[in-house]
Coordinates of C-alpha atoms and ligand atoms in Angstrom, one line a residue:
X424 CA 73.4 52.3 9.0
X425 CA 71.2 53.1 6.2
X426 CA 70.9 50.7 3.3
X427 CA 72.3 52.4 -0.4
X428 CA 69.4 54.0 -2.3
X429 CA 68.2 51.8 -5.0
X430 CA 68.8 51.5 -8.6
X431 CA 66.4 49.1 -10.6
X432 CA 67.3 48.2 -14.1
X433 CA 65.3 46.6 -16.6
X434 CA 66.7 45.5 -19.6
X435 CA 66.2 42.0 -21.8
X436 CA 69.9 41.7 -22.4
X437 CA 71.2 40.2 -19.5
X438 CA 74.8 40.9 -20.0
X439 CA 73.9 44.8 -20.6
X440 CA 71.6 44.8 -17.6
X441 CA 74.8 43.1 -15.4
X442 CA 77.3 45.8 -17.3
X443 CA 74.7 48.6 -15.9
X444 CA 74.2 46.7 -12.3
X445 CA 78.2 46.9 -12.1
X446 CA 78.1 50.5 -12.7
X447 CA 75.7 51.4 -10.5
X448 CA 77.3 49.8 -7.8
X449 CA 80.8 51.2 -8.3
X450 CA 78.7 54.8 -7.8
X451 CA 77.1 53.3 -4.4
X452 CA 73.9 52.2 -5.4
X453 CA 72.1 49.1 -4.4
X454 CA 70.6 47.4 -7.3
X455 CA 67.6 45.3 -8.5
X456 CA 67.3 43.7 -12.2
X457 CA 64.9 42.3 -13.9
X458 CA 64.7 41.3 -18.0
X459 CA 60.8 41.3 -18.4
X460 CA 58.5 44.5 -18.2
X461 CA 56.2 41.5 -16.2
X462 CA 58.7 42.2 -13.3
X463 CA 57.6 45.7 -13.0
X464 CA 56.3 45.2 -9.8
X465 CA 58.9 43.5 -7.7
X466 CA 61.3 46.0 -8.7
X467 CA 59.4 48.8 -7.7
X468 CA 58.7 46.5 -4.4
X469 CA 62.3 47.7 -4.0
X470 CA 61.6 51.5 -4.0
X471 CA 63.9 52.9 -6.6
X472 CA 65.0 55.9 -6.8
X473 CA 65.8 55.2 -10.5
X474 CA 64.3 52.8 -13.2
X475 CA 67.1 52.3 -16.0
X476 CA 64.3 50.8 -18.7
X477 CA 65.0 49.4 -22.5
X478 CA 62.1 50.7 -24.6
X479 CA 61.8 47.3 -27.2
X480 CA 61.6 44.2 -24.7
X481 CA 60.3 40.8 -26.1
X482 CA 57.0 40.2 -23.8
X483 CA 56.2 43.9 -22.7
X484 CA 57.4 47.0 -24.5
X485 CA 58.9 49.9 -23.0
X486 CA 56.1 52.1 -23.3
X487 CA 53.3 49.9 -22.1
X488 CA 55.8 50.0 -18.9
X489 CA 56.0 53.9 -19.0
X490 CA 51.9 53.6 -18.5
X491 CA 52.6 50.8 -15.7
X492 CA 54.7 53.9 -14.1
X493 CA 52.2 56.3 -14.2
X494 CA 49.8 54.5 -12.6
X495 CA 52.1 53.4 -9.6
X496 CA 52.7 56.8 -9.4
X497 CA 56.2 56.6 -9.7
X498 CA 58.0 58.9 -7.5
X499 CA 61.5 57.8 -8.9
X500 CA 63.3 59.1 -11.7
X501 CA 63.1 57.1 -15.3
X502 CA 66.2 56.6 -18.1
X503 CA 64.9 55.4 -21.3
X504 CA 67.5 53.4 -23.1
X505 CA 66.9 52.4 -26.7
X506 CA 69.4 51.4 -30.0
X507 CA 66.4 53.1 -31.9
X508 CA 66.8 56.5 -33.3
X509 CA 67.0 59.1 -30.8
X510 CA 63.3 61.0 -32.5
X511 CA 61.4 57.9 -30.9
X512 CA 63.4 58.3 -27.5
X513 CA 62.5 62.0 -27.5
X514 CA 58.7 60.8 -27.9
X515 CA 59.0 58.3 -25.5
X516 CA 60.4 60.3 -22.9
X517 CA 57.4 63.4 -24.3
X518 CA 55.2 60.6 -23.1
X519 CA 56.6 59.8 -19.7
X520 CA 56.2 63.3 -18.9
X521 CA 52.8 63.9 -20.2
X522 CA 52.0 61.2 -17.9
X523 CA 53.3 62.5 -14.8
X524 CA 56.6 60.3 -14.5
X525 CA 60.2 62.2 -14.1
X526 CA 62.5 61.5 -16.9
X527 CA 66.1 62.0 -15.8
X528 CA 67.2 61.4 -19.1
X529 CA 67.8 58.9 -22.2
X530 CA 70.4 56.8 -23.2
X531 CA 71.2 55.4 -26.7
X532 CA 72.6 51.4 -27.5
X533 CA 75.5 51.1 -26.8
X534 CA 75.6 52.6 -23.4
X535 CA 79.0 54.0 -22.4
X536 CA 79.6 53.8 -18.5
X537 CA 80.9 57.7 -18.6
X538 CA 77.2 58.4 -19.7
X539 CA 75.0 56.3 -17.1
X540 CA 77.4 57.7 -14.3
X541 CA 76.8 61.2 -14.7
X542 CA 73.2 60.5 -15.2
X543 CA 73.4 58.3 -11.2
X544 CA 75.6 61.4 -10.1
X545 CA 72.9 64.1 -10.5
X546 CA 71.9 65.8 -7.3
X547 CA 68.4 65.5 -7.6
X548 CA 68.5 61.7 -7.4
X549 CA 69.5 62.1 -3.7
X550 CA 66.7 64.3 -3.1
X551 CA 64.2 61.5 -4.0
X552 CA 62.1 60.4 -1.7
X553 CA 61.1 56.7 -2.1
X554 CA 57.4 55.0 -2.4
X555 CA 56.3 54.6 1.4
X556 CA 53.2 53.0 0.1
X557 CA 52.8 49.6 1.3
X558 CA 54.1 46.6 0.1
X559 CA 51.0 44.1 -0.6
X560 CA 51.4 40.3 -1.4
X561 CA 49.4 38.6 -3.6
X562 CA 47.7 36.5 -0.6
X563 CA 46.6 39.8 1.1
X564 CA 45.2 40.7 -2.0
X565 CA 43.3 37.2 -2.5
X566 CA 42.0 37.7 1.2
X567 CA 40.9 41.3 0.8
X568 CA 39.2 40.8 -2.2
X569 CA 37.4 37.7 -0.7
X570 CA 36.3 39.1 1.9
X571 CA 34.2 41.9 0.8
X572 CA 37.4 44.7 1.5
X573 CA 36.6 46.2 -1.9
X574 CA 34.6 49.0 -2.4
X575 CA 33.8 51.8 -5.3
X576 CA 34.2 55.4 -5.4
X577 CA 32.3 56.6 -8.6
X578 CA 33.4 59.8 -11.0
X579 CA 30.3 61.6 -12.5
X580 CA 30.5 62.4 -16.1
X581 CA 28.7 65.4 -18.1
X582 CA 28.3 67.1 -20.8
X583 CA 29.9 70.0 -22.2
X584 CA 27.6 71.7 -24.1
X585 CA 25.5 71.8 -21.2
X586 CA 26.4 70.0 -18.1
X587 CA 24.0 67.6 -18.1
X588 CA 24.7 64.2 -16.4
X589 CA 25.6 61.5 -18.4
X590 CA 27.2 58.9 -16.8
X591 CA 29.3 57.4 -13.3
X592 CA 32.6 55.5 -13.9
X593 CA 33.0 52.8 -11.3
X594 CA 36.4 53.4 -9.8
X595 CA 37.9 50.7 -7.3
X596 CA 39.4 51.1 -4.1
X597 CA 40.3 48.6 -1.0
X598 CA 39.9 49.1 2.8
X599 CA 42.3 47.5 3.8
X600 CA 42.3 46.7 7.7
X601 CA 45.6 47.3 8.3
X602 CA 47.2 50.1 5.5
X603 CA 43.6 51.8 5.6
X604 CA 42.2 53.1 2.2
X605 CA 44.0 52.0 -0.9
X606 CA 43.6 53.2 -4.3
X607 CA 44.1 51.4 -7.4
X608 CA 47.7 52.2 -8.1
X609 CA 48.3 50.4 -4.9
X610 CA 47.3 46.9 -6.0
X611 CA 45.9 47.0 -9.6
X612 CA 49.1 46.0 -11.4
X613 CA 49.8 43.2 -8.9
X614 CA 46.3 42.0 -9.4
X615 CA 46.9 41.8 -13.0
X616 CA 50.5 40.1 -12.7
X617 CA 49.3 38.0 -9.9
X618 CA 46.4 36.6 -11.9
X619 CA 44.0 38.2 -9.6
X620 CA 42.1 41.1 -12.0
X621 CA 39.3 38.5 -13.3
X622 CA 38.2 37.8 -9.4
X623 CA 38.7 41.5 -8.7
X624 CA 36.5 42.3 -11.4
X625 CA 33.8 39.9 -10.8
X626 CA 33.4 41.3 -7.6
X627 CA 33.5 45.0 -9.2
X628 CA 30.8 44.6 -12.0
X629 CA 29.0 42.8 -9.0
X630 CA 29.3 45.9 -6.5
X631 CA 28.6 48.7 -9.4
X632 CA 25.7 46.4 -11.2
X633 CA 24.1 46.8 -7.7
X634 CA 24.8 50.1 -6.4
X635 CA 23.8 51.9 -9.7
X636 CA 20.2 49.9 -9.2
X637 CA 20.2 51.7 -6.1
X638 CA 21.2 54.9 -7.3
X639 CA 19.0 54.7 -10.5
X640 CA 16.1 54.3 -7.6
X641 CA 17.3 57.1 -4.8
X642 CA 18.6 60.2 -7.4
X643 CA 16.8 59.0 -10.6
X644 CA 20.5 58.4 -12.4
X645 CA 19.7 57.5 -15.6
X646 CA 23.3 57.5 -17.5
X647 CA 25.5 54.8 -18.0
X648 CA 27.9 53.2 -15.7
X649 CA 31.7 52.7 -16.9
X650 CA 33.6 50.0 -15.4
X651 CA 37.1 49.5 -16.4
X652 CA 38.2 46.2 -18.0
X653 CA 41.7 45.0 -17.2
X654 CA 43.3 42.9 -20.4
X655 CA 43.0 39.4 -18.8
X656 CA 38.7 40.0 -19.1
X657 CA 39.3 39.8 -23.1
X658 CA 41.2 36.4 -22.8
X659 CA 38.0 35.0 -21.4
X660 CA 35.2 33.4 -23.8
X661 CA 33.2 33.1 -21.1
X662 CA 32.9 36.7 -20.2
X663 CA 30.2 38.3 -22.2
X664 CA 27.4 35.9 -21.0
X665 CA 28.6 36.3 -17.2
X666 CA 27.6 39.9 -17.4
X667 CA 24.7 39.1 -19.3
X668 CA 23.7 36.9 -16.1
X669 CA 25.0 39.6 -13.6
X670 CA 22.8 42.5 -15.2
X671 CA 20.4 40.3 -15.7
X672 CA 20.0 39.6 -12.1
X673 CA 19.6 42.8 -10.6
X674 CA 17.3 43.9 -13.9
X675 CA 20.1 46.4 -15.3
X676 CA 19.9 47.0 -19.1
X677 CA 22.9 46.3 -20.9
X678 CA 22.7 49.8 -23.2
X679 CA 23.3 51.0 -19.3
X680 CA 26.5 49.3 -18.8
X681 CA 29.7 51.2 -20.4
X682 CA 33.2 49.1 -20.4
X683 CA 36.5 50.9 -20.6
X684 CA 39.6 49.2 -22.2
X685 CA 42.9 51.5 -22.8
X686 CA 44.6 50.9 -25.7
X687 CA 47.5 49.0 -24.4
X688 CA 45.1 46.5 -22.5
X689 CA 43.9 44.5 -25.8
X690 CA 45.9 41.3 -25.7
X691 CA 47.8 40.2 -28.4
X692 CA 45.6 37.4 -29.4
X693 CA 43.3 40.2 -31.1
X694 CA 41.3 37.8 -32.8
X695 CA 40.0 36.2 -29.1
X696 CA 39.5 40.3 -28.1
X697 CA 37.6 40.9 -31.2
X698 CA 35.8 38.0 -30.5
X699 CA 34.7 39.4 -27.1
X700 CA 34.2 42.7 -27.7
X701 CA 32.2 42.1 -30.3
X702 CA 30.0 40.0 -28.3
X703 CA 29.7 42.1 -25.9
X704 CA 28.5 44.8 -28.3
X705 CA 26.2 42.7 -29.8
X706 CA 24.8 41.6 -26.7
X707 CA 24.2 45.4 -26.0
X708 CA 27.3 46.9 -23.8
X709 CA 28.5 50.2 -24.8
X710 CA 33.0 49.9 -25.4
X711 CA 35.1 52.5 -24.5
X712 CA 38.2 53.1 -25.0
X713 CA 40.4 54.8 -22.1
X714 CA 43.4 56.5 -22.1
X715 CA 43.6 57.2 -25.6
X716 CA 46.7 58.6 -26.9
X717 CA 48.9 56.3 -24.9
X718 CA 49.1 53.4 -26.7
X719 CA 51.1 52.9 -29.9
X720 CA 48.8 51.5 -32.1
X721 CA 45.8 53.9 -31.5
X722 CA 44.3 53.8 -35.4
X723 CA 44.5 50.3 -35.9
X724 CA 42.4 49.4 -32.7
X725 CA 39.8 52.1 -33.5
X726 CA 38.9 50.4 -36.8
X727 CA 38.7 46.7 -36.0
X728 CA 37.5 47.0 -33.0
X729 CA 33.4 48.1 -32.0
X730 CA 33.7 50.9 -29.6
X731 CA 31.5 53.4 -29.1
X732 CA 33.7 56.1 -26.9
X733 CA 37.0 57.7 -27.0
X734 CA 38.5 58.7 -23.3
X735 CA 41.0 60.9 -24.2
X736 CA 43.9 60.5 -21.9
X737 CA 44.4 62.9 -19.1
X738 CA 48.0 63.4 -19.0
X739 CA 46.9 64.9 -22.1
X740 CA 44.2 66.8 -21.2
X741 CA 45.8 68.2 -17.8
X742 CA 48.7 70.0 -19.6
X743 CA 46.6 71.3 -22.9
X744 CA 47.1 74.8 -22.1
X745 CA 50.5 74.5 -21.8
X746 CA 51.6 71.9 -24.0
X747 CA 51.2 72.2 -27.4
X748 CA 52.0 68.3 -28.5
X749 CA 49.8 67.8 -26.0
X750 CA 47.0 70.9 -27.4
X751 CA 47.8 69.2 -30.6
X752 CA 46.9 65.3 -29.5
X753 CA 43.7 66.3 -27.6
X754 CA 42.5 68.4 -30.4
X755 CA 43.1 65.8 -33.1
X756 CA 41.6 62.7 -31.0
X757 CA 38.6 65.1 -30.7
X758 CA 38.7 64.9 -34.8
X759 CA 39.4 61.6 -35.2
X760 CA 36.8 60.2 -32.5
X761 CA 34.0 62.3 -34.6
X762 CA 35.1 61.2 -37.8
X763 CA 34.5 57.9 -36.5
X764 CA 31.3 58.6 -34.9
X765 CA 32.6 57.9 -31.3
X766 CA 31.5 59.9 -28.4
X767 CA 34.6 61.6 -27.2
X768 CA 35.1 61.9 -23.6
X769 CA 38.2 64.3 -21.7
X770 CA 39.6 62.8 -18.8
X771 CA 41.3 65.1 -16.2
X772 CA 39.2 68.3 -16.2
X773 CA 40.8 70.6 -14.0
X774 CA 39.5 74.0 -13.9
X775 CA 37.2 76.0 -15.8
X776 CA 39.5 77.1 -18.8
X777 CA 40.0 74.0 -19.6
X778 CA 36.2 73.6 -19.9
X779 CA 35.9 76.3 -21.9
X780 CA 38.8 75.0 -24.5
X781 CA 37.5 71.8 -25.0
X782 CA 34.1 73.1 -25.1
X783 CA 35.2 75.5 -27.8
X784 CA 36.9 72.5 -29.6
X785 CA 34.1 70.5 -30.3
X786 CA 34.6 67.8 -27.5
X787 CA 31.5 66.4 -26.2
X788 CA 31.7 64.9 -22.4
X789 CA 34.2 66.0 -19.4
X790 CA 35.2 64.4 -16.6
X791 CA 37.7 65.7 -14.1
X792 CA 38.1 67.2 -10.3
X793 CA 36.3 70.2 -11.7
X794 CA 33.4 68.5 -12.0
X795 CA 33.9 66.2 -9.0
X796 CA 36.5 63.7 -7.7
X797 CA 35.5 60.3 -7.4
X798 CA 33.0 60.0 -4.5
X799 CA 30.9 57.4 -2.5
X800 CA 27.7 56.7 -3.8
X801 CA 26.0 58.1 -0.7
X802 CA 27.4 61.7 -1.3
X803 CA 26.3 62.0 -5.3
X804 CA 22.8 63.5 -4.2
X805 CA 24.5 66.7 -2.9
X806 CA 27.2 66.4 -5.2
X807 CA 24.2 66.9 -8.1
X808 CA 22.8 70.1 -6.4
X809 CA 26.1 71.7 -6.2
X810 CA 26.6 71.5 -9.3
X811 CA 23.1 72.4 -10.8
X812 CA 23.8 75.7 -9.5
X813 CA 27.5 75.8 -10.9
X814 CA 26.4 74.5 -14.1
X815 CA 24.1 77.8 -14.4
X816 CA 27.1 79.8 -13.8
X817 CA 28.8 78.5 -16.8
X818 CA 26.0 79.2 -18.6
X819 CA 25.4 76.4 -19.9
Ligands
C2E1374 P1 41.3 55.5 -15.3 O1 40.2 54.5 -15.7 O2 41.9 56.3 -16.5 O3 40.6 56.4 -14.3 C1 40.8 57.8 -14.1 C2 41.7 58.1 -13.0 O4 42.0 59.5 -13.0 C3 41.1 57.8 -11.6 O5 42.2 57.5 -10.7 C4 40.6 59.2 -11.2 O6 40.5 59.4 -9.8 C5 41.7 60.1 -11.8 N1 41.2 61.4 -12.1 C6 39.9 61.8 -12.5 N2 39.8 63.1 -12.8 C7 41.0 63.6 -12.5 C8 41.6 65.0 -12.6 O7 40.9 65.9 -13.0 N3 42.9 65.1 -12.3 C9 43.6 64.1 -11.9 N4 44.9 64.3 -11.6 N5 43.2 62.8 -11.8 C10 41.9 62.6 -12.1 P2 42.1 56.2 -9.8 O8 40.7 56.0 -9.2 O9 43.3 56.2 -8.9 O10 42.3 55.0 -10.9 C11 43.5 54.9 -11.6 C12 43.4 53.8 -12.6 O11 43.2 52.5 -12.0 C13 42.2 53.9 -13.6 O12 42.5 54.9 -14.5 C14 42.0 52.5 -14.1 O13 42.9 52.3 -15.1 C15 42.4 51.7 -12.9 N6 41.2 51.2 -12.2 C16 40.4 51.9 -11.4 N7 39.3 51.1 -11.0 C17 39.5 49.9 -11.7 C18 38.8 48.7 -11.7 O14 37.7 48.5 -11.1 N8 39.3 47.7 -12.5 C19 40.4 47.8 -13.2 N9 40.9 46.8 -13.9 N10 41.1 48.9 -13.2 C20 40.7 50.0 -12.4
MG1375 MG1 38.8 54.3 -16.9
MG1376 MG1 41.7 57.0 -18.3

């Protein structure tokens, strides 16, 4: 017999998640709840075919869940449920989309059982097919990352005006002996639940500090080196002077060393943030901030905080064409990052007209599959003559 298909529901009212749980069951659904966005990841351990989520939770809001979803990858369907007005569902679900995760539909506080059945009745729920992804504990990951398993794959960045080489973001993978090649949506968000992401990142900044060395000596690279920061690195004091020591030791200059941290990630003790980021800045680092767009209090972190780039998101990017909120958010982030004097970067390059459009509207760095898709280290000398020649024939 095969078990139900799965409904997970996350909502911090308890009786409101139990008067959903009830419903879903009475349409035949197996169901998982949880009352902290924290949870994300065992409920998705469960493989729903549906995530029933509450936008305004006390520890984790709605929407830094709806990034959470996007970088699982998601296959299942997403309700939004909110008692706000039904304009800031509408954007949250925009959102969703924008970031590749399947909004089934939204429900507004208080939720009548009519509504959330005929949303669980629709056909194409059935047709889902649920994660097959492994299911990794947080022991497998502590072993893995112990043991050497990790290893980079690095995305060259250039720039637009004319395709010169600028930079390599580190981006992490694991080989795993068992599940084979894992990529970060695979174990990231249980490393950073698990209390896991300040090891993982030690032995990250460790593995790119020394592979950039080496590519600095075999292909002459000269750019920077992004590494992405996960929100637990700007908790600890101690962090700006273990770098120091780290780039220090393999006689990497810090104006070299580029660190990403998306808008969501800053921590809500702000002040400790500041005080790191600032630290780091002083000490020489380069900030970034990554996936711009997606967090909900964009301005305010540009202006107390000391970056020096803007990644503009790439569920942005990817649709810009087509979209025009999202035509509209990439061109005004290019704006705003100048106004502030910040490099701006596109994520999520995907063909040529895109290159052309963001050329034409004044943004300054790409990155994306067409440029190159993240790659060993080993394979960026032939990746570089490809595209000395293509780079010609976009005359730039
Ligand atoms: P990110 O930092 O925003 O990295 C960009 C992601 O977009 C990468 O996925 C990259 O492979 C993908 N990408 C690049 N160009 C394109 C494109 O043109 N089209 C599409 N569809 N995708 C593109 P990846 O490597 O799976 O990484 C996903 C996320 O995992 C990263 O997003 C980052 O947030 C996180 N991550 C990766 N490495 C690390 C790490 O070392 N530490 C931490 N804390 N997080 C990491
Ligand atoms: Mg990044
Ligand atoms: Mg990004």
């Amino acid at each position: 017999m095969t078990s139900p298909l799965c409904i997970a529901l996350l909502d911090d009212d308890i009786t409101l998640c139990a008067f959903m749980s009830e419903v879903a069951q009475t349409a035949g659904y197996r169901t998982v709840t949880a009352h902290d966005g924290r949870d994300l990841s065992t409920l998705l351990a469960e493989n729903p075919v549906l995530l029933v989520l509450d936008l305004a939770m006390a520890h984790m809001d709605g929407i830094e869940v709806i990034r959470q979803l996007a970088m699982a990858r998601f296959s299942g369907r997403l309700v939004i449920v909110s008692g706000h007005s039904a304009a800031l569902l509408q954007s949250a679900k925009l959102l969703a989309e924008l970031q590749g995760v399947r909004v089934a539909g939204v429900l507004t506080k208080p939720i009548r059982a009519e509504r959330l059945l005929a949303l669980l009745q629709a056909p194409e729920l059935l047709t889902v097919t649920p994660r097959t992804s492994p299911v990794i504990s947080l022991d497998d990951l502590a072993r893995g990352i112990e043991n050497n398993e990790l290893l980079l794959h690095y995305q060259p960045q250039v720039r637009l005006a004319d395709g010169a080489w600028v930079g390599i973001e580190a981006l992490v993978r694991w080989q795993h002996p068992q599940h084979g090649l894992l990529y970060p949506d695979a174990f990231i968000v249980l490393a950073e639940n698990g209390g896991l992401a300040l090891p993982l990142t030690r032995k990250v900044i460790e593995l790119a500090l020394n592979e950039c060395v080496c590519a600095s000596d075999a292909l002459g690279f000269t750019g920077t080196l992004s590494i992405n920061l996960p929100p637990v690195a700007m908790t600890d004091l101690s962090f700006p002077e273990a770098v120091v020591a780290a780039a220090a030791k393999v006689g990497c200059k810090a104006e070299k060393i580029m660190f990403e941290v998306t808008e969501t990630s800053v921590p809500p003790d702000v002040a400790k943030a500041l005080e790191i980021l600032t630290r780091l800045r002083l000490k020489g680092f380069a900030l970034s901030i990554d996936d711009f767009g997606t967090g909900h209090s964009s301005l305010e972190n540009l202006t107390h905080l000391p970056f020096s780039e803007l990644k503009i998101d790439l569920g942005f990017v990817r649709v810009a064409e087509t979209d025009t909120a999202a035509r509209l958010i990439v061109e005004s982030s290019i704006s705003l990052g100048s106004e502030l004097g910040l490099s701006v970067l596109a994520e999520g390059v995907e063909n040529e007209a895109l290159w052309r459009w963001l050329r034409s509207a004044g943004c300054a760095l790409a990155q994306g599959y067409f440029i190159a898709k993240p790659m060993p280290l080993e394979q960026m000398a032939d990746w570089r003559v490809e595209w000395d020649t293509r780079r010609l024939a976009l005359s730039c």
